[in-house]
């Protein structure tokens, strides 16, 4: 991919360093999550052979969007940003304030310093395409689009290349990589779940401190039973309706499906053990 996109030597390194510096030290939506999403985006491109359906510029856009998709995240979700009338909520009129900010910040980092401007040697056509795909991909990571993705995927089949299909592939793969924790191997999956639970718990505490309604699904996540119940609910009601179509379309991703089954079974076992302890008590 990178061999087929014209970029001045050293520019990507400088941009990468700027992006890393602009991720905040928060439990989940940090630079490591950006790198994890980049990893899974690349993995899906490679394993699902998406190079047969996307051009080099589009795959480059996906990878760059994956790296940057949560840059400068504050550790609170969109609902919190809107409820607190934050700077981002006001700037973006309550419309995906975080995702709009991540996107805008990405292009600011690239275009405000010559040494970070990986666009500088691209012709106008490739710049327009890469920018369009990056914006679409990052904005599609807002969970408010999840239901629409699920609905479209039920009937979706990869066909001949088209503008609409290419953009949809970018959105779906980036979204899948962003929420890939449940279909990772057990150890990293559990680690990322713990990080997310901590970030949610901190938001719940902040909401209580500010006298705001406390987000119910962010409570009780520091206890094993609460964490397991959360994982199981997320897998059953969010992940499986989405991945059932993804794994149908790309059977090459079966390893991820197996990890998902294993992680679901592990969470269910924790809940079952808790029921036994409660019964004995």
mmCIF file of C-alpha atoms in Angstrom:
data_model
loop_
_atom_site.group_PDB
_atom_site.id
_atom_site.type_symbol
_atom_site.label_atom_id
_atom_site.label_comp_id
_atom_site.label_asym_id
_atom_site.label_seq_id
_atom_site.Cartn_x
_atom_site.Cartn_y
_atom_site.Cartn_z
ATOM 1 C CA UNK A 1 0.000 0.000 0.000
ATOM 2 C CA UNK A 2 2.621 2.536 1.083
ATOM 3 C CA UNK A 3 4.841 1.723 -1.902
ATOM 4 C CA UNK A 4 2.034 2.818 -4.211
ATOM 5 C CA UNK A 5 1.204 6.149 -2.562
ATOM 6 C CA UNK A 6 3.618 9.033 -3.091
ATOM 7 C CA UNK A 7 4.860 10.289 0.291
ATOM 8 C CA UNK A 8 8.043 12.257 1.021
ATOM 9 C CA UNK A 9 10.656 10.369 3.113
ATOM 10 C CA UNK A 10 10.317 10.882 6.861
ATOM 11 C CA UNK A 11 6.936 12.594 6.667
ATOM 12 C CA UNK A 12 4.949 9.591 7.899
ATOM 13 C CA UNK A 13 7.280 9.212 10.875
ATOM 14 C CA UNK A 14 6.809 12.851 11.869
ATOM 15 C CA UNK A 15 3.046 12.581 11.434
ATOM 16 C CA UNK A 16 2.982 9.360 13.460
ATOM 17 C CA UNK A 17 4.869 11.086 16.299
ATOM 18 C CA UNK A 18 2.438 14.031 16.239
ATOM 19 C CA UNK A 19 -0.554 11.693 16.371
ATOM 20 C CA UNK A 20 0.955 9.750 19.277
ATOM 21 C CA UNK A 21 1.595 12.991 21.190
ATOM 22 C CA UNK A 22 -2.025 14.075 20.685
ATOM 23 C CA UNK A 23 -3.602 10.963 22.153
ATOM 24 C CA UNK A 24 -4.357 11.471 25.849
ATOM 25 C CA UNK A 25 -3.333 9.258 28.786
ATOM 26 C CA UNK A 26 -6.766 7.760 29.445
ATOM 27 C CA UNK A 27 -7.639 4.114 30.151
ATOM 28 C CA UNK A 28 -9.099 3.006 26.804
ATOM 29 C CA UNK A 29 -9.283 5.596 24.011
ATOM 30 C CA UNK A 30 -5.533 6.131 23.981
ATOM 31 C CA UNK A 31 -2.710 5.702 21.465
ATOM 32 C CA UNK A 32 -2.560 1.945 22.098
ATOM 33 C CA UNK A 33 -6.214 1.655 21.053
ATOM 34 C CA UNK A 34 -5.402 3.611 17.900
ATOM 35 C CA UNK A 35 -2.584 1.169 17.142
ATOM 36 C CA UNK A 36 -4.811 -1.813 17.930
ATOM 37 C CA UNK A 37 -7.445 -0.509 15.507
ATOM 38 C CA UNK A 38 -4.754 0.035 12.880
ATOM 39 C CA UNK A 39 -3.548 -3.549 13.423
ATOM 40 C CA UNK A 40 -7.006 -5.060 13.010
ATOM 41 C CA UNK A 41 -7.779 -2.884 9.994
ATOM 42 C CA UNK A 42 -4.618 -4.159 8.314
ATOM 43 C CA UNK A 43 -5.401 -7.719 9.391
ATOM 44 C CA UNK A 44 -8.868 -7.577 7.842
ATOM 45 C CA UNK A 45 -7.585 -5.978 4.627
ATOM 46 C CA UNK A 46 -5.022 -8.747 4.310
ATOM 47 C CA UNK A 47 -7.031 -11.797 5.384
ATOM 48 C CA UNK A 48 -10.257 -10.800 3.590
ATOM 49 C CA UNK A 49 -8.282 -9.891 0.438
ATOM 50 C CA UNK A 50 -9.820 -6.432 0.257
ATOM 51 C CA UNK A 51 -7.061 -5.356 -2.122
ATOM 52 C CA UNK A 52 -9.178 -7.068 -4.807
ATOM 53 C CA UNK A 53 -11.943 -4.511 -4.230
ATOM 54 C CA UNK A 54 -10.164 -1.346 -3.043
ATOM 55 C CA UNK A 55 -7.425 0.766 -4.599
ATOM 56 C CA UNK A 56 -4.102 1.553 -2.934
ATOM 57 C CA UNK A 57 -5.194 5.095 -2.038
ATOM 58 C CA UNK A 58 -8.358 3.773 -0.369
ATOM 59 C CA UNK A 59 -6.477 1.191 1.681
ATOM 60 C CA UNK A 60 -3.969 3.861 2.668
ATOM 61 C CA UNK A 61 -6.876 6.054 3.779
ATOM 62 C CA UNK A 62 -8.286 3.210 5.885
ATOM 63 C CA UNK A 63 -4.993 2.635 7.671
ATOM 64 C CA UNK A 64 -4.423 6.320 8.374
ATOM 65 C CA UNK A 65 -8.010 6.742 9.567
ATOM 66 C CA UNK A 66 -7.625 3.733 11.860
ATOM 67 C CA UNK A 67 -4.509 5.195 13.468
ATOM 68 C CA UNK A 68 -6.140 8.592 14.002
ATOM 69 C CA UNK A 69 -9.791 7.716 14.597
ATOM 70 C CA UNK A 70 -9.771 8.582 18.336
ATOM 71 C CA UNK A 71 -6.981 11.177 18.469
ATOM 72 C CA UNK A 72 -7.430 13.648 21.355
ATOM 73 C CA UNK A 73 -10.323 11.655 22.858
ATOM 74 C CA UNK A 74 -11.204 13.084 26.295
ATOM 75 C CA UNK A 75 -12.327 9.814 27.903
ATOM 76 C CA UNK A 76 -16.065 10.552 27.871
ATOM 77 C CA UNK A 77 -18.653 9.513 25.286
ATOM 78 C CA UNK A 78 -20.702 11.730 22.975
ATOM 79 C CA UNK A 79 -23.689 11.703 25.300
ATOM 80 C CA UNK A 80 -21.519 13.135 28.085
ATOM 81 C CA UNK A 81 -20.041 15.780 25.772
ATOM 82 C CA UNK A 82 -23.550 16.843 24.747
ATOM 83 C CA UNK A 83 -25.000 16.700 28.262
ATOM 84 C CA UNK A 84 -22.202 18.900 29.638
ATOM 85 C CA UNK A 85 -22.449 21.315 26.701
ATOM 86 C CA UNK A 86 -18.757 20.860 26.082
ATOM 87 C CA UNK A 87 -16.638 22.849 23.661
ATOM 88 C CA UNK A 88 -16.846 19.982 21.155
ATOM 89 C CA UNK A 89 -20.624 19.616 21.473
ATOM 90 C CA UNK A 90 -21.095 23.327 20.865
ATOM 91 C CA UNK A 91 -18.647 23.409 17.953
ATOM 92 C CA UNK A 92 -20.251 20.463 16.156
ATOM 93 C CA UNK A 93 -23.872 21.189 17.096
ATOM 94 C CA UNK A 94 -24.263 17.951 19.081
ATOM 95 C CA UNK A 95 -23.620 15.908 15.912
ATOM 96 C CA UNK A 96 -20.966 13.238 16.582
ATOM 97 C CA UNK A 97 -18.821 15.795 18.436
ATOM 98 C CA UNK A 98 -16.028 13.335 19.221
ATOM 99 C CA UNK A 99 -15.744 11.803 15.755
ATOM 100 C CA UNK A 100 -15.881 15.214 14.092
ATOM 101 C CA UNK A 101 -13.126 16.386 16.429
ATOM 102 C CA UNK A 102 -10.932 13.330 15.798
ATOM 103 C CA UNK A 103 -11.303 13.892 12.078
ATOM 104 C CA UNK A 104 -10.605 17.612 12.161
ATOM 105 C CA UNK A 105 -7.645 17.145 14.509
ATOM 106 C CA UNK A 106 -6.157 14.527 12.177
ATOM 107 C CA UNK A 107 -6.119 16.931 9.246
ATOM 108 C CA UNK A 108 -4.860 19.796 11.387
ATOM 109 C CA UNK A 109 -1.894 17.672 12.452
ATOM 110 C CA UNK A 110 -1.168 16.722 8.856
ATOM 111 C CA UNK A 111 -1.608 20.121 7.213
ATOM 112 C CA UNK A 112 -0.299 22.565 9.837
ATOM 113 C CA UNK A 113 3.334 21.407 9.639
ATOM 114 C CA UNK A 114 5.200 20.691 6.399
ATOM 115 C CA UNK A 115 7.174 17.876 8.031
ATOM 116 C CA UNK A 116 3.886 16.079 8.881
ATOM 117 C CA UNK A 117 2.029 16.770 5.640
ATOM 118 C CA UNK A 118 1.806 13.368 3.993
ATOM 119 C CA UNK A 119 -0.584 14.914 1.444
ATOM 120 C CA UNK A 120 1.986 17.320 -0.019
ATOM 121 C CA UNK A 121 3.146 15.112 -2.906
ATOM 122 C CA UNK A 122 -0.282 13.757 -3.832
ATOM 123 C CA UNK A 123 -2.165 15.035 -6.858
ATOM 124 C CA UNK A 124 -5.528 16.681 -6.236
ATOM 125 C CA UNK A 125 -7.476 13.579 -7.208
ATOM 126 C CA UNK A 126 -5.732 11.301 -4.726
ATOM 127 C CA UNK A 127 -5.899 13.955 -1.995
ATOM 128 C CA UNK A 128 -9.646 14.296 -2.502
ATOM 129 C CA UNK A 129 -10.178 10.524 -2.474
ATOM 130 C CA UNK A 130 -8.037 9.870 0.597
ATOM 131 C CA UNK A 131 -9.602 12.754 2.524
ATOM 132 C CA UNK A 132 -13.104 11.607 1.600
ATOM 133 C CA UNK A 133 -12.463 8.015 2.682
ATOM 134 C CA UNK A 134 -10.730 9.064 5.915
ATOM 135 C CA UNK A 135 -13.587 11.360 6.884
ATOM 136 C CA UNK A 136 -16.216 8.716 6.101
ATOM 137 C CA UNK A 137 -14.299 6.039 7.986
ATOM 138 C CA UNK A 138 -13.713 8.087 11.129
ATOM 139 C CA UNK A 139 -17.263 9.458 11.288
ATOM 140 C CA UNK A 140 -18.612 5.906 10.851
ATOM 141 C CA UNK A 141 -16.984 4.850 14.132
ATOM 142 C CA UNK A 142 -19.758 6.687 15.992
ATOM 143 C CA UNK A 143 -21.878 3.857 17.419
ATOM 144 C CA UNK A 144 -25.028 5.662 16.293
ATOM 145 C CA UNK A 145 -24.349 4.216 12.813
ATOM 146 C CA UNK A 146 -24.023 0.648 14.084
ATOM 147 C CA UNK A 147 -27.675 -0.288 13.544
ATOM 148 C CA UNK A 148 -27.606 0.985 9.968
ATOM 149 C CA UNK A 149 -24.452 -1.019 9.272
ATOM 150 C CA UNK A 150 -26.104 -4.145 10.674
ATOM 151 C CA UNK A 151 -29.170 -3.650 8.476
ATOM 152 C CA UNK A 152 -27.191 -3.080 5.271
ATOM 153 C CA UNK A 153 -24.824 -5.988 5.950
ATOM 154 C CA UNK A 154 -27.700 -8.481 6.166
ATOM 155 C CA UNK A 155 -28.224 -8.237 2.400
ATOM 156 C CA UNK A 156 -24.728 -7.128 1.405
ATOM 157 C CA UNK A 157 -22.535 -9.027 -1.040
ATOM 158 C CA UNK A 158 -19.240 -7.747 -2.416
ATOM 159 C CA UNK A 159 -19.718 -7.053 -6.105
ATOM 160 C CA UNK A 160 -18.028 -5.056 -8.820
ATOM 161 C CA UNK A 161 -16.149 -2.001 -7.590
ATOM 162 C CA UNK A 162 -18.220 1.152 -7.205
ATOM 163 C CA UNK A 163 -18.045 4.411 -5.304
ATOM 164 C CA UNK A 164 -20.774 3.425 -2.844
ATOM 165 C CA UNK A 165 -19.362 -0.050 -2.227
ATOM 166 C CA UNK A 166 -15.824 1.236 -1.658
ATOM 167 C CA UNK A 167 -16.994 3.798 0.872
ATOM 168 C CA UNK A 168 -19.145 1.220 2.662
ATOM 169 C CA UNK A 169 -16.229 -1.236 2.863
ATOM 170 C CA UNK A 170 -14.043 1.462 4.418
ATOM 171 C CA UNK A 171 -16.733 2.281 6.987
ATOM 172 C CA UNK A 172 -17.510 -1.338 7.911
ATOM 173 C CA UNK A 173 -13.914 -2.528 8.216
ATOM 174 C CA UNK A 174 -12.861 0.466 10.293
ATOM 175 C CA UNK A 175 -15.909 0.073 12.546
ATOM 176 C CA UNK A 176 -15.181 -3.647 12.953
ATOM 177 C CA UNK A 177 -11.559 -2.955 13.861
ATOM 178 C CA UNK A 178 -12.639 -0.278 16.346
ATOM 179 C CA UNK A 179 -14.912 -2.696 18.261
ATOM 180 C CA UNK A 180 -12.697 -5.762 17.771
ATOM 181 C CA UNK A 181 -11.965 -6.412 21.470
ATOM 182 C CA UNK A 182 -14.491 -9.287 21.752
ATOM 183 C CA UNK A 183 -13.017 -11.144 18.781
ATOM 184 C CA UNK A 184 -9.390 -10.868 19.843
ATOM 185 C CA UNK A 185 -7.539 -13.733 21.571
ATOM 186 C CA UNK A 186 -8.503 -14.105 25.229
ATOM 187 C CA UNK A 187 -5.601 -12.268 26.893
ATOM 188 C CA UNK A 188 -5.728 -8.996 24.905
ATOM 189 C CA UNK A 189 -9.527 -9.151 24.837
ATOM 190 C CA UNK A 190 -9.696 -9.265 28.633
ATOM 191 C CA UNK A 191 -7.092 -6.520 28.925
ATOM 192 C CA UNK A 192 -9.014 -4.176 26.626
ATOM 193 C CA UNK A 193 -12.309 -4.951 28.366
ATOM 194 C CA UNK A 194 -10.732 -4.000 31.693
ATOM 195 C CA UNK A 195 -9.460 -0.725 30.205
ATOM 196 C CA UNK A 196 -12.866 0.120 28.768
ATOM 197 C CA UNK A 197 -14.596 -0.748 32.035
ATOM 198 C CA UNK A 198 -12.270 1.581 33.902
ATOM 199 C CA UNK A 199 -12.930 4.447 31.490
ATOM 200 C CA UNK A 200 -16.682 3.875 31.760
ATOM 201 C CA UNK A 201 -16.440 3.747 35.552
ATOM 202 C CA UNK A 202 -14.590 7.061 35.611
ATOM 203 C CA UNK A 203 -17.313 8.627 33.458
ATOM 204 C CA UNK A 204 -20.021 7.312 35.786
ATOM 205 C CA UNK A 205 -18.163 8.840 38.736
ATOM 206 C CA UNK A 206 -17.825 12.161 36.915
ATOM 207 C CA UNK A 207 -21.531 12.170 36.078
ATOM 208 C CA UNK A 208 -22.385 11.605 39.745
ATOM 209 C CA UNK A 209 -19.964 14.346 40.772
ATOM 210 C CA UNK A 210 -21.613 16.814 38.368
ATOM 211 C CA UNK A 211 -25.108 15.842 39.438
ATOM 212 C CA UNK A 212 -25.935 14.380 36.023
ATOM 213 C CA UNK A 213 -27.960 11.206 35.363
ATOM 214 C CA UNK A 214 -25.489 8.352 35.742
ATOM 215 C CA UNK A 215 -25.207 6.074 32.691
ATOM 216 C CA UNK A 216 -26.503 2.745 33.980
ATOM 217 C CA UNK A 217 -24.389 0.455 31.785
ATOM 218 C CA UNK A 218 -21.245 2.159 33.084
ATOM 219 C CA UNK A 219 -21.936 1.165 36.698
ATOM 220 C CA UNK A 220 -20.645 -1.885 38.566
ATOM 221 C CA UNK A 221 -17.976 -2.677 35.993
ATOM 222 C CA UNK A 222 -15.136 -3.016 38.504
ATOM 223 C CA UNK A 223 -16.771 -6.166 39.884
ATOM 224 C CA UNK A 224 -16.217 -9.476 38.004
ATOM 225 C CA UNK A 225 -19.947 -10.207 37.734
ATOM 226 C CA UNK A 226 -20.777 -6.751 36.457
ATOM 227 C CA UNK A 227 -17.920 -6.851 33.959
ATOM 228 C CA UNK A 228 -18.926 -10.306 32.682
ATOM 229 C CA UNK A 229 -22.565 -9.278 32.322
ATOM 230 C CA UNK A 230 -21.484 -6.214 30.351
ATOM 231 C CA UNK A 231 -19.282 -8.261 27.999
ATOM 232 C CA UNK A 232 -22.015 -10.821 27.435
ATOM 233 C CA UNK A 233 -24.620 -8.169 26.681
ATOM 234 C CA UNK A 234 -22.283 -6.323 24.315
ATOM 235 C CA UNK A 235 -21.452 -9.532 22.457
ATOM 236 C CA UNK A 236 -25.050 -10.758 22.186
ATOM 237 C CA UNK A 237 -26.810 -7.503 21.340
ATOM 238 C CA UNK A 238 -24.124 -5.471 19.528
ATOM 239 C CA UNK A 239 -21.308 -7.652 18.233
ATOM 240 C CA UNK A 240 -23.065 -10.816 16.990
ATOM 241 C CA UNK A 241 -25.754 -9.037 14.913
ATOM 242 C CA UNK A 242 -22.875 -7.220 13.192
ATOM 243 C CA UNK A 243 -20.264 -9.972 12.892
ATOM 244 C CA UNK A 244 -22.705 -12.676 11.799
ATOM 245 C CA UNK A 245 -22.884 -10.849 8.459
ATOM 246 C CA UNK A 246 -19.184 -9.920 8.438
ATOM 247 C CA UNK A 247 -18.149 -13.557 8.912
ATOM 248 C CA UNK A 248 -20.633 -14.670 6.241
ATOM 249 C CA UNK A 249 -19.254 -12.191 3.716
ATOM 250 C CA UNK A 250 -15.629 -12.956 4.585
ATOM 251 C CA UNK A 251 -15.351 -16.573 5.820
ATOM 252 C CA UNK A 252 -11.581 -16.088 5.822
ATOM 253 C CA UNK A 253 -12.068 -14.251 9.143
ATOM 254 C CA UNK A 254 -13.171 -17.452 10.882
ATOM 255 C CA UNK A 255 -10.337 -17.242 13.420
ATOM 256 C CA UNK A 256 -11.924 -14.065 14.777
ATOM 257 C CA UNK A 257 -15.284 -15.846 15.007
ATOM 258 C CA UNK A 258 -13.658 -18.601 17.071
ATOM 259 C CA UNK A 259 -12.123 -16.054 19.442
ATOM 260 C CA UNK A 260 -15.534 -14.396 19.786
ATOM 261 C CA UNK A 261 -17.124 -17.735 20.735
ATOM 262 C CA UNK A 262 -14.374 -18.388 23.278
ATOM 263 C CA UNK A 263 -14.686 -14.952 24.867
ATOM 264 C CA UNK A 264 -18.453 -15.255 25.081
ATOM 265 C CA UNK A 265 -18.150 -18.652 26.747
ATOM 266 C CA UNK A 266 -15.634 -17.259 29.244
ATOM 267 C CA UNK A 267 -17.942 -14.373 30.212
ATOM 268 C CA UNK A 268 -20.912 -16.738 30.508
ATOM 269 C CA UNK A 269 -18.857 -19.024 32.770
ATOM 270 C CA UNK A 270 -18.046 -16.125 35.117
ATOM 271 C CA UNK A 271 -21.747 -15.263 35.355
ATOM 272 C CA UNK A 272 -22.693 -18.890 35.965
ATOM 273 C CA UNK A 273 -20.105 -19.218 38.711
ATOM 274 C CA UNK A 274 -21.482 -16.092 40.352
ATOM 275 C CA UNK A 275 -24.983 -17.578 40.331
ATOM 276 C CA UNK A 276 -23.674 -20.697 42.075
ATOM 277 C CA UNK A 277 -21.982 -18.639 44.783
ATOM 278 C CA UNK A 278 -25.152 -16.589 45.270
ATOM 279 C CA UNK A 279 -27.258 -19.751 45.528
ATOM 280 C CA UNK A 280 -24.937 -21.266 48.144
ATOM 281 C CA UNK A 281 -25.010 -18.062 50.153
#
